[in-house]
Short mmCIF file of N, CA, C and O in Angstrom, two decimals:
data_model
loop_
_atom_site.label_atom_id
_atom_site.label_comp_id
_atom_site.label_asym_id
_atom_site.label_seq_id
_atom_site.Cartn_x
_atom_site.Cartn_y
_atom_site.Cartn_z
N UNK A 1 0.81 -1.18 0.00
CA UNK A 1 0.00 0.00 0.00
C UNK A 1 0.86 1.26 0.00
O UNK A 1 0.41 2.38 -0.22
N UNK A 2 2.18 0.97 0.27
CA UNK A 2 2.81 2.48 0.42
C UNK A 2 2.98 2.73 -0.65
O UNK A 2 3.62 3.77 -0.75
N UNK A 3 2.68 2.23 -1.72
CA UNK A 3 2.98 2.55 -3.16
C UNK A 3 2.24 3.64 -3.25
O UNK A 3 2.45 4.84 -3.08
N UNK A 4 1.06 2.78 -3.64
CA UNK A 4 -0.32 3.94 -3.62
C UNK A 4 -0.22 4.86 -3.02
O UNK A 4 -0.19 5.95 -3.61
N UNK A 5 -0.15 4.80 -1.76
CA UNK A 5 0.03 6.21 -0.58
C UNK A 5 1.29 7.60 -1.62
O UNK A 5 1.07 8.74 -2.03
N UNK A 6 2.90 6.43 -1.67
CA UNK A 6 3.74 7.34 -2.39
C UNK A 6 3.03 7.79 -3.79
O UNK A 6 3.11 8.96 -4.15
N UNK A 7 2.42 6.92 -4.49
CA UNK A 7 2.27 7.93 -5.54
C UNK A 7 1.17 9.08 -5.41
O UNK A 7 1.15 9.99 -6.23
N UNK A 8 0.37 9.03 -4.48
CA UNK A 8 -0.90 10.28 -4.25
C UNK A 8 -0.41 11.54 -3.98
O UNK A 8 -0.84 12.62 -4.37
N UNK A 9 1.20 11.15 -2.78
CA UNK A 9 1.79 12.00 -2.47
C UNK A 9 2.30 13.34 -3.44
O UNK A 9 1.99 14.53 -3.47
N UNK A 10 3.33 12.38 -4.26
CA UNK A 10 3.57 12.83 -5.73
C UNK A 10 2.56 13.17 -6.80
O UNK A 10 2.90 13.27 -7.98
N UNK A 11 1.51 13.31 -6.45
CA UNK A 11 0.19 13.65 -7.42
C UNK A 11 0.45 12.96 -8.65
O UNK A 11 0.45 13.60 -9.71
N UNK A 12 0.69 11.63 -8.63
CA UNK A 12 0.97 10.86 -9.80
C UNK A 12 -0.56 10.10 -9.75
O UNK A 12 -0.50 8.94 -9.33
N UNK A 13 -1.83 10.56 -10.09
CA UNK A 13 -2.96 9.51 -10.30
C UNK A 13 -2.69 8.42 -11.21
O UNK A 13 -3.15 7.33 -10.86
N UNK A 14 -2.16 8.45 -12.11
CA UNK A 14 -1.86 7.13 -13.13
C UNK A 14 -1.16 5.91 -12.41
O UNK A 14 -1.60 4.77 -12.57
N UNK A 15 -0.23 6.15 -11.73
CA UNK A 15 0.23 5.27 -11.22
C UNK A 15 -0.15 4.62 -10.27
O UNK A 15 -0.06 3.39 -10.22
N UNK A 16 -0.90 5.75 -8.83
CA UNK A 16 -1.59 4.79 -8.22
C UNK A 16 -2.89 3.85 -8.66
O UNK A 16 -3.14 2.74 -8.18
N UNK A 17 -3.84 4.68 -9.89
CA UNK A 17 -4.77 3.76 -10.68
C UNK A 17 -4.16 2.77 -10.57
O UNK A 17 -4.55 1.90 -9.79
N UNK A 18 -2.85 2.57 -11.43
CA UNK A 18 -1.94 1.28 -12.28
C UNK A 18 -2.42 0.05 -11.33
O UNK A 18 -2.73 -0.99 -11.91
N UNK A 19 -2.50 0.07 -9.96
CA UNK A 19 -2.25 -0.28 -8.69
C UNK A 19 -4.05 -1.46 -8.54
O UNK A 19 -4.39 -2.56 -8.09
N UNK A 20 -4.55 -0.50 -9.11
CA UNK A 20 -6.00 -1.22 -9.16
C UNK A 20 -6.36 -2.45 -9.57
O UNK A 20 -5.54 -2.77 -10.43
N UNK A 21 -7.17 -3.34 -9.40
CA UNK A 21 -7.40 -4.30 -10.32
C UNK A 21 -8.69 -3.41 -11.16
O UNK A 21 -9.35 -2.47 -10.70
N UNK A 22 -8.80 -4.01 -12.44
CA UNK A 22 -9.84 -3.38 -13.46
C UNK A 22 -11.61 -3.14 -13.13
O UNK A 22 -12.52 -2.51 -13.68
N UNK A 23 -11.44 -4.18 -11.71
CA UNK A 23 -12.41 -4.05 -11.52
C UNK A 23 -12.90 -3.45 -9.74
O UNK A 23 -13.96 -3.44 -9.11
N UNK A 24 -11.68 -3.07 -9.50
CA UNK A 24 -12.04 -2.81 -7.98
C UNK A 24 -12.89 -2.09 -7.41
O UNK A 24 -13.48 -1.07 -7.77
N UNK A 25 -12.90 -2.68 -6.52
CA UNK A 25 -14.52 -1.83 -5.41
C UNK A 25 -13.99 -0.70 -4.69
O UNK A 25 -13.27 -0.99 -3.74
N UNK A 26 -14.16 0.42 -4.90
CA UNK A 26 -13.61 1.45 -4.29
C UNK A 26 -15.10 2.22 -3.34
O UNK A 26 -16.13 2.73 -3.77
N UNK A 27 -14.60 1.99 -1.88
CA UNK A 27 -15.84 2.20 -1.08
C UNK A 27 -15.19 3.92 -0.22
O UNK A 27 -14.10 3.98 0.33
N UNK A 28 -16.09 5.01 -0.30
CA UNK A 28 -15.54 6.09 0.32
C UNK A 28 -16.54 6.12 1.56
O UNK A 28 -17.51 5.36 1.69
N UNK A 29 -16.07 7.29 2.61
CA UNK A 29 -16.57 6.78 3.85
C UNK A 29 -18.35 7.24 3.85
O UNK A 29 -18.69 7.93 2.89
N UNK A 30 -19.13 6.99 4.58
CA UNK A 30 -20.34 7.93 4.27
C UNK A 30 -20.64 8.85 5.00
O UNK A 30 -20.70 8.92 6.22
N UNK A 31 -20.97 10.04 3.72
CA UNK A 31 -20.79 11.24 4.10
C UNK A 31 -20.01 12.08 3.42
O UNK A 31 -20.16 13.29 3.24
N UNK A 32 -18.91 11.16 2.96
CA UNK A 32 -17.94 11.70 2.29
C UNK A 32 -18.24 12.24 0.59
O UNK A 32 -18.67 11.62 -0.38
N UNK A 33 -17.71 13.98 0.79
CA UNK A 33 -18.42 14.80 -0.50
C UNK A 33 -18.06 13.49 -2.09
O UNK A 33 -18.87 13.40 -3.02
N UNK A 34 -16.65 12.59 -2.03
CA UNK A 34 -16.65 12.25 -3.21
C UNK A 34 -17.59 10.62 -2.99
O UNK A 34 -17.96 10.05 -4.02
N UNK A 35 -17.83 10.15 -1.96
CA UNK A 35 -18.82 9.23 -2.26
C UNK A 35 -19.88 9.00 -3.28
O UNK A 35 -19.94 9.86 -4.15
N UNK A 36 -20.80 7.95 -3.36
CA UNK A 36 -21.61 7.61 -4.68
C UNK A 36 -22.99 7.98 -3.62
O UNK A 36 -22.86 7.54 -2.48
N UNK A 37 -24.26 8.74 -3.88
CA UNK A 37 -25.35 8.44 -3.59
C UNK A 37 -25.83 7.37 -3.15
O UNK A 37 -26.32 7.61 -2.05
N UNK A 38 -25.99 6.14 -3.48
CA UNK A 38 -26.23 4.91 -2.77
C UNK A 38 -25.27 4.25 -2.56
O UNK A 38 -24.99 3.23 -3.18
N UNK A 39 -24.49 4.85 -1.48
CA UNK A 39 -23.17 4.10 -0.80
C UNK A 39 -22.21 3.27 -1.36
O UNK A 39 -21.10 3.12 -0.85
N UNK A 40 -22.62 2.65 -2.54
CA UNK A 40 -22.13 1.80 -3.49
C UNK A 40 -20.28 2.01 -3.71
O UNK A 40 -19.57 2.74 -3.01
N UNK A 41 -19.88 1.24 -4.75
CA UNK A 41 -18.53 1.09 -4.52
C UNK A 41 -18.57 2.15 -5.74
O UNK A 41 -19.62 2.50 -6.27
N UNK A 42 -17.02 2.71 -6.21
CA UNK A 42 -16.63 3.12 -7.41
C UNK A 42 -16.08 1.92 -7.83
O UNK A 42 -15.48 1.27 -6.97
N UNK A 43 -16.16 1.41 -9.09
CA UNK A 43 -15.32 0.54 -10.46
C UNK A 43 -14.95 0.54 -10.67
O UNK A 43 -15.24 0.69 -11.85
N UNK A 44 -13.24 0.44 -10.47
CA UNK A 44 -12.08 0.62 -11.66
C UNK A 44 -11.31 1.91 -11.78
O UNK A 44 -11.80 3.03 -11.63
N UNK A 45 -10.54 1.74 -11.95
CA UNK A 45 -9.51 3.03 -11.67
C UNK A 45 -9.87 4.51 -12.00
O UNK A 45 -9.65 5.50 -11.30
N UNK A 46 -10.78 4.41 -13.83
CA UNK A 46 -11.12 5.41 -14.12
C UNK A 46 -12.34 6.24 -13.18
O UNK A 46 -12.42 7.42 -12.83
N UNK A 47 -13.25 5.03 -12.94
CA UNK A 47 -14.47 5.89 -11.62
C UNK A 47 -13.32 6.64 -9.90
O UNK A 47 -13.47 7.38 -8.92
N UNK A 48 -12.48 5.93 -10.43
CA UNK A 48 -11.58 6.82 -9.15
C UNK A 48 -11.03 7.64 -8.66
O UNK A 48 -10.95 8.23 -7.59
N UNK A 49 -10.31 7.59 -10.33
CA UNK A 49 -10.02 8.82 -10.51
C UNK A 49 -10.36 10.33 -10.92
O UNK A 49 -9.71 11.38 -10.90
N UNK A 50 -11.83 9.92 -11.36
CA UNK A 50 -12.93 11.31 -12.06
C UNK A 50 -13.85 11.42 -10.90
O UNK A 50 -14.54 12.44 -10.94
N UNK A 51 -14.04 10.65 -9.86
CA UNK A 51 -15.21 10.87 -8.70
C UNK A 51 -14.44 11.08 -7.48
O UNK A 51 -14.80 11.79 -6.55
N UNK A 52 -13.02 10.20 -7.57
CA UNK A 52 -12.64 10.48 -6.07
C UNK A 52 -10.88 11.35 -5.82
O UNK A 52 -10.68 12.11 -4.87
N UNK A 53 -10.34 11.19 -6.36
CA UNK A 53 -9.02 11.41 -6.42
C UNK A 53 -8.99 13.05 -7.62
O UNK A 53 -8.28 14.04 -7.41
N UNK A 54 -9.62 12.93 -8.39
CA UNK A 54 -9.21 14.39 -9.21
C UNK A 54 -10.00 15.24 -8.24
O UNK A 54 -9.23 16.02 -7.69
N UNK A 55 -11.41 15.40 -7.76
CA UNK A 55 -11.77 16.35 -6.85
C UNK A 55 -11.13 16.85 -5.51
O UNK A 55 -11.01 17.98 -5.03
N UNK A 56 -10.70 15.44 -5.03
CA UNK A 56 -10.27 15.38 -3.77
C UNK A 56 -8.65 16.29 -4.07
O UNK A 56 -8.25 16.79 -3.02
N UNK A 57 -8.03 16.47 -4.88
CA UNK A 57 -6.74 16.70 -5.52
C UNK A 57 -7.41 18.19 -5.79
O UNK A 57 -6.71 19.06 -5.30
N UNK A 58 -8.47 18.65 -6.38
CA UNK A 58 -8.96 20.08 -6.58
C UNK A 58 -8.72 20.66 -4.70
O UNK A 58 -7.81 21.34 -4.21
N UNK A 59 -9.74 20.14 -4.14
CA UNK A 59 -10.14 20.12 -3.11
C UNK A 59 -9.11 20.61 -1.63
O UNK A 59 -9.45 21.46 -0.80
N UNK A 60 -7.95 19.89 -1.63
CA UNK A 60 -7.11 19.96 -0.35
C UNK A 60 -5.80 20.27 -1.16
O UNK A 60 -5.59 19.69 -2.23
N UNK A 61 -5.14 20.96 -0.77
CA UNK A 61 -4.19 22.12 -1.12
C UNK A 61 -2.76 20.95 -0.18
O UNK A 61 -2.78 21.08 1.04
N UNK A 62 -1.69 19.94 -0.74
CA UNK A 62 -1.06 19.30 0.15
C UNK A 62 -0.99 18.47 0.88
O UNK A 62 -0.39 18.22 1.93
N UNK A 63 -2.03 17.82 -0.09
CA UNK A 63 -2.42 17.13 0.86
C UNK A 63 -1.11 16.03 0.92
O UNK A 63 -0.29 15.84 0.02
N UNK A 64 -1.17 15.11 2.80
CA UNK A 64 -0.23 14.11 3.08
C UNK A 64 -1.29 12.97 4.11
O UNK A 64 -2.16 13.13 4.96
N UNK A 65 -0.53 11.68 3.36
CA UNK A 65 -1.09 10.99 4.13
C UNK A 65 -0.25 9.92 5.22
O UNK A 65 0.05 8.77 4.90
N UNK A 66 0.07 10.53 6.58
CA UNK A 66 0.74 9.81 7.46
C UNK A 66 0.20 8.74 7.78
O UNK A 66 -0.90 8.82 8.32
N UNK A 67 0.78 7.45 7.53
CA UNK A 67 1.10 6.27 7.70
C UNK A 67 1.25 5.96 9.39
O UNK A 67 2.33 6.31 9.87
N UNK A 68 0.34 5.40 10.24
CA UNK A 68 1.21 5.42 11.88
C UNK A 68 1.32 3.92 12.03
O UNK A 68 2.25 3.49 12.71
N UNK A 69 0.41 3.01 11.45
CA UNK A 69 0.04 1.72 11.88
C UNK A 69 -0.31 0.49 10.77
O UNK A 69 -1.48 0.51 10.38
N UNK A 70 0.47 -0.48 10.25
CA UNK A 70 -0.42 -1.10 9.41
C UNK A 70 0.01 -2.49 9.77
O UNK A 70 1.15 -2.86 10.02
N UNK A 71 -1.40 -3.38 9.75
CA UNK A 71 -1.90 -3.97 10.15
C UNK A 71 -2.23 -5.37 8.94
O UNK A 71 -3.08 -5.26 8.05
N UNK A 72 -1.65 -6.22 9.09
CA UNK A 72 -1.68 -6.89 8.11
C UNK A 72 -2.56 -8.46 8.33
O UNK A 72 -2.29 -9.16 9.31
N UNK A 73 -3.56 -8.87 7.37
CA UNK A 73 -4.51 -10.29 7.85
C UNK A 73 -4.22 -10.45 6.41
O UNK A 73 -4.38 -9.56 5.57
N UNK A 74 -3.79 -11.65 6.17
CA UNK A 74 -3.21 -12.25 5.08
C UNK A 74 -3.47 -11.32 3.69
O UNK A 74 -2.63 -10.46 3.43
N UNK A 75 -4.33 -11.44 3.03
CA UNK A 75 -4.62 -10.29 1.69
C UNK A 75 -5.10 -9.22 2.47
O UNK A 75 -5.48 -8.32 1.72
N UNK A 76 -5.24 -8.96 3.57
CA UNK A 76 -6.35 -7.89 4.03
C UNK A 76 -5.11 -7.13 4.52
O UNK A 76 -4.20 -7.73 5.10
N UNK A 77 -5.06 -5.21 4.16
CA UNK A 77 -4.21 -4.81 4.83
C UNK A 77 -5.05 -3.24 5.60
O UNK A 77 -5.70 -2.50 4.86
N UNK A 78 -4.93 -2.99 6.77
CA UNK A 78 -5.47 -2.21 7.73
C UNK A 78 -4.58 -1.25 7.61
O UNK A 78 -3.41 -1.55 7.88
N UNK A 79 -4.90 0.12 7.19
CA UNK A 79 -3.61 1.45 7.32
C UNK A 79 -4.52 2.29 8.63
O UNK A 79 -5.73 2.54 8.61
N UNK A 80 -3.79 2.54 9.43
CA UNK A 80 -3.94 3.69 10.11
C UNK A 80 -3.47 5.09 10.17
O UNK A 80 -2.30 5.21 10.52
N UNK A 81 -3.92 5.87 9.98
CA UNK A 81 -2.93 7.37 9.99
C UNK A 81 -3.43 8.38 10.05
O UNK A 81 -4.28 8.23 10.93
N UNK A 82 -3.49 9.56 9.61
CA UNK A 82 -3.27 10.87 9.78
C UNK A 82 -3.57 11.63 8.27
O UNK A 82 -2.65 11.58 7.46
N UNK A 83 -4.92 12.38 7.85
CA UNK A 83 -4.68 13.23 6.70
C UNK A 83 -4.76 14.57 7.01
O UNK A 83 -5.57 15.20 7.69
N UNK A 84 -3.07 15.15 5.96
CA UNK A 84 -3.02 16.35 6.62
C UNK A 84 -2.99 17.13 5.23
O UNK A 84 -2.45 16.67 4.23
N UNK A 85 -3.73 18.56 5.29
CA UNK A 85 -3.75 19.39 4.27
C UNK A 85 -3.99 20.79 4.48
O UNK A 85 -3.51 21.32 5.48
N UNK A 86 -4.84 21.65 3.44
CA UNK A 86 -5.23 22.90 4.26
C UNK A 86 -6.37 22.15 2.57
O UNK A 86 -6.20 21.37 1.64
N UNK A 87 -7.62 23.21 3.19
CA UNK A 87 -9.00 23.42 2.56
C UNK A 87 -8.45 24.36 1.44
O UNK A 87 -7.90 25.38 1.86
N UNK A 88 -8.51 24.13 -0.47
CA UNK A 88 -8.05 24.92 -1.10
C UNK A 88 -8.83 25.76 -0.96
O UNK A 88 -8.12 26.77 -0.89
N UNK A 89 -10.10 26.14 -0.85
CA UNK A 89 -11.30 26.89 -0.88
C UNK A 89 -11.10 28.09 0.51
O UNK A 89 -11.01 29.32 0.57
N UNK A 90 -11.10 26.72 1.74
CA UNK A 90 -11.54 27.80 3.20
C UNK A 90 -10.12 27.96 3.46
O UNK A 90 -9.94 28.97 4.14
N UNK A 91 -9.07 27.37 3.20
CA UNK A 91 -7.56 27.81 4.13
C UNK A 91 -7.34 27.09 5.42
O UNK A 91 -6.39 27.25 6.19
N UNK A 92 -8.59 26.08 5.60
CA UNK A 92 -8.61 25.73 6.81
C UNK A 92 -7.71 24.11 7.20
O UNK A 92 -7.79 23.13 6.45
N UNK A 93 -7.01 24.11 8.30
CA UNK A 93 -6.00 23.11 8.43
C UNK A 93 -7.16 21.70 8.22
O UNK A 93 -8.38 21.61 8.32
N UNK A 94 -6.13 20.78 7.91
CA UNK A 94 -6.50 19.25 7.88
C UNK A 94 -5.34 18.48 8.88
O UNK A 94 -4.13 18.35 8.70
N UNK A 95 -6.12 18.08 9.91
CA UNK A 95 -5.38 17.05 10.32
C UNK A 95 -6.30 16.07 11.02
O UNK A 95 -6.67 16.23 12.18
N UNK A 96 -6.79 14.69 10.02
CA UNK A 96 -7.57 14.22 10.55
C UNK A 96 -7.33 12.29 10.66
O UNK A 96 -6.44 11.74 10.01
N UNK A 97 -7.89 11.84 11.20
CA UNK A 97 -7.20 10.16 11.37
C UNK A 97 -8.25 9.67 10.85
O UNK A 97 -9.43 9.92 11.10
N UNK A 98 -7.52 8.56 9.68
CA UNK A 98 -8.37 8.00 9.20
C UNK A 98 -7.45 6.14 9.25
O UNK A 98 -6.32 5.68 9.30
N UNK A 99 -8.93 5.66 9.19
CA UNK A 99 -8.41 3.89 8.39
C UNK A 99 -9.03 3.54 7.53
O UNK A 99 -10.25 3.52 7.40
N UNK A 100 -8.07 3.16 6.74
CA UNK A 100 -8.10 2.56 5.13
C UNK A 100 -7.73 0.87 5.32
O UNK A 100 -6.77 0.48 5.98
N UNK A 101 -8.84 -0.18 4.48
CA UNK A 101 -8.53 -1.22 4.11
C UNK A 101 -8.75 -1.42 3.23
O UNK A 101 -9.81 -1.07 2.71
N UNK A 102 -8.01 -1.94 2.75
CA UNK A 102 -7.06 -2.65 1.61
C UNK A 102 -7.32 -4.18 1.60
O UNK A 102 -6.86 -4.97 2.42
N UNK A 103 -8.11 -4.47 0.57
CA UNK A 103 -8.18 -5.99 0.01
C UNK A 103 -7.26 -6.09 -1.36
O UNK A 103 -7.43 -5.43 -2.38
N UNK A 104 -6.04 -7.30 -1.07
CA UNK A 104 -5.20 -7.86 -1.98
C UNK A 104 -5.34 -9.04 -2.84
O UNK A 104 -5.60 -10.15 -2.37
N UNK A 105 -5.21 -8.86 -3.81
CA UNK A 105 -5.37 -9.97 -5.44
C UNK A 105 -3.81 -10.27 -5.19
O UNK A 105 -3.30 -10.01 -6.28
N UNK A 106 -2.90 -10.64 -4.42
CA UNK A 106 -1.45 -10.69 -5.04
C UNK A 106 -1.21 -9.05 -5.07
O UNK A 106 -1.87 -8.36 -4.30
N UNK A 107 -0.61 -8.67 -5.64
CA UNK A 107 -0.18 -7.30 -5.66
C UNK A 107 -0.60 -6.35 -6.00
O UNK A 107 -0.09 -5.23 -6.02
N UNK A 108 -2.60 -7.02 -6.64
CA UNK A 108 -3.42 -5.67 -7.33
C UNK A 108 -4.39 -5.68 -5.91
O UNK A 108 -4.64 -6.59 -5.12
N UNK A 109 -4.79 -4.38 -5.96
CA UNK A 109 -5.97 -4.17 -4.96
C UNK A 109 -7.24 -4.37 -6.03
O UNK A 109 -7.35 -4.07 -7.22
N UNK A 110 -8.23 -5.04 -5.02
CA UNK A 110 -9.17 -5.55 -5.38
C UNK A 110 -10.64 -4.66 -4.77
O UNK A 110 -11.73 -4.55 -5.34
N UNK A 111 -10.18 -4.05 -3.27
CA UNK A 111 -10.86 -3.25 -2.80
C UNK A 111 -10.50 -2.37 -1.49
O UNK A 111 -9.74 -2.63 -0.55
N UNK A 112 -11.38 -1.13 -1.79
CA UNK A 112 -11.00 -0.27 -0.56
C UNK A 112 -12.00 0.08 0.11
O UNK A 112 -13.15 0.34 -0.26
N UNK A 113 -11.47 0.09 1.28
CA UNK A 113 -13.06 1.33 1.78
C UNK A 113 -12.54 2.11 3.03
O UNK A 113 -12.20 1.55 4.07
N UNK A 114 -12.52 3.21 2.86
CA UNK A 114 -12.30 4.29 3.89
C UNK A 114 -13.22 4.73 4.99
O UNK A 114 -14.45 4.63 4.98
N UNK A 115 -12.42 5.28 6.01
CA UNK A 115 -13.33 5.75 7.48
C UNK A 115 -12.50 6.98 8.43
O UNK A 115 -11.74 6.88 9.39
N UNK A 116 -13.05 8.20 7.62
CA UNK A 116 -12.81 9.22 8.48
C UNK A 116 -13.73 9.83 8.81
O UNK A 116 -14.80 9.27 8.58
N UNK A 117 -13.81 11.23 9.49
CA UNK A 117 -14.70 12.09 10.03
C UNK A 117 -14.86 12.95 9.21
O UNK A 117 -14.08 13.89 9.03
N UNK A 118 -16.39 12.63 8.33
CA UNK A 118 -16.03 13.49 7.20
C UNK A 118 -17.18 14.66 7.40
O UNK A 118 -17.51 15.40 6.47
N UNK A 119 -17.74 14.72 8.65
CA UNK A 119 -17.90 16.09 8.69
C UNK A 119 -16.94 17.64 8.77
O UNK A 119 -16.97 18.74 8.21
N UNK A 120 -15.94 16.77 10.08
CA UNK A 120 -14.59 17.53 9.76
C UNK A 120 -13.80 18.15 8.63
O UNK A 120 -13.12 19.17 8.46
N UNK A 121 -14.33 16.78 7.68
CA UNK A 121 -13.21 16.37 6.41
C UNK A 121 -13.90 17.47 5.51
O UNK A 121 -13.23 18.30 4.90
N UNK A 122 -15.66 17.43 5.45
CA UNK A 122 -16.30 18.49 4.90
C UNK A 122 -16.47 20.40 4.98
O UNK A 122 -16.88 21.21 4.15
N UNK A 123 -16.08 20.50 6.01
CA UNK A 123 -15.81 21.87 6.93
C UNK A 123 -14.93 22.04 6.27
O UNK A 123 -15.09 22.76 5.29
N UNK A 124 -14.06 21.65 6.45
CA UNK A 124 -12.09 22.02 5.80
C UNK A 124 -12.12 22.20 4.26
O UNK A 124 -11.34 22.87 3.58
N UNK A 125 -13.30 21.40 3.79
CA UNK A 125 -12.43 21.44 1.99
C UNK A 125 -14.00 22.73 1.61
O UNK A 125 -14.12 23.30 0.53
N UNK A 126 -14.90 22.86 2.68
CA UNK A 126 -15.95 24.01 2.06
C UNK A 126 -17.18 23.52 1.74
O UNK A 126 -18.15 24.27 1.59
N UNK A 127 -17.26 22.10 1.62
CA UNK A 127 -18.64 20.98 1.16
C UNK A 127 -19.46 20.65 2.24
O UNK A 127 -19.35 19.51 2.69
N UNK A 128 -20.22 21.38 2.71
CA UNK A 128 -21.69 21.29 3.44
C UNK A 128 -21.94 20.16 2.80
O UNK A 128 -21.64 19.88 1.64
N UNK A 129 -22.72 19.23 3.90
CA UNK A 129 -23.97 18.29 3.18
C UNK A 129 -24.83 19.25 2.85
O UNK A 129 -24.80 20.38 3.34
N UNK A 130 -25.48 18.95 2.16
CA UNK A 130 -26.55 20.09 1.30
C UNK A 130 -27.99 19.24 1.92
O UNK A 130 -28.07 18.01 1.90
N UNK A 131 -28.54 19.70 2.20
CA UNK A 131 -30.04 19.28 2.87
C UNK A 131 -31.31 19.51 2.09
O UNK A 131 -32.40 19.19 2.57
#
């Protein structure tokens, strides 16, 4: 997973896509502004990169994702850490803890699904839930 992590860092989206299997389940947390309406997964690298990763990349100005803990169950890998940025919109700091798991094919990810506080996460980048 530190791949992925290093290439987000480096704003290389192609490469962490590369990382995908063609068909992976990409689950964001709920609540979260780049999530799907019916909680559902994103598909494949390209739904990942046009719904979750190019906005999220508009969105947080630096962003980093500290690594504190990972946690490994045979294909299953548990990241614990820290996302830190500023809101490109409000200016407002990011420093928030999140966990990411990671389901492994061998060396392609097969699926993700994230869990932060994304009301927090929403305040900072300017995205009200809209009511």
């Amino acid at each position: 997973m530190a791949a992925f992590y290093d290439a987000l860092i480096a704003q290389d989206a192609q490469r962490a896509i590369a990382l995908l299997s063609t068909d992976a389940a990409w689950y964001e947390a709920p609540g979260s502004p780049y999530g799907r309406e019916d909680g559902g997964p994103y598909r494949g690298g390209s739904e990942v990169a046009r719904h979750v990763l190019a906005p999220q990349a508009a969105d947080v100005d630096g962003l980093q994702l500290a690594q504190h803990e990972m946690l490994v169950y045979g294909g299953t890998i548990i990241v614990l850490g820290t996302a830190h940025g500023r809101g490109a919109r409000t200016g407002a700091t990011l420093a928030l803890p999140f966990a990411h798991v990671w389901v492994l094919d061998g060396t392609t990810i097969r699926e993700f699904r994230q869990y932060i506080d994304t009301d927090a996460f929403r305040d900072a980048v300017g995205k009200p839930v809209s009511r």
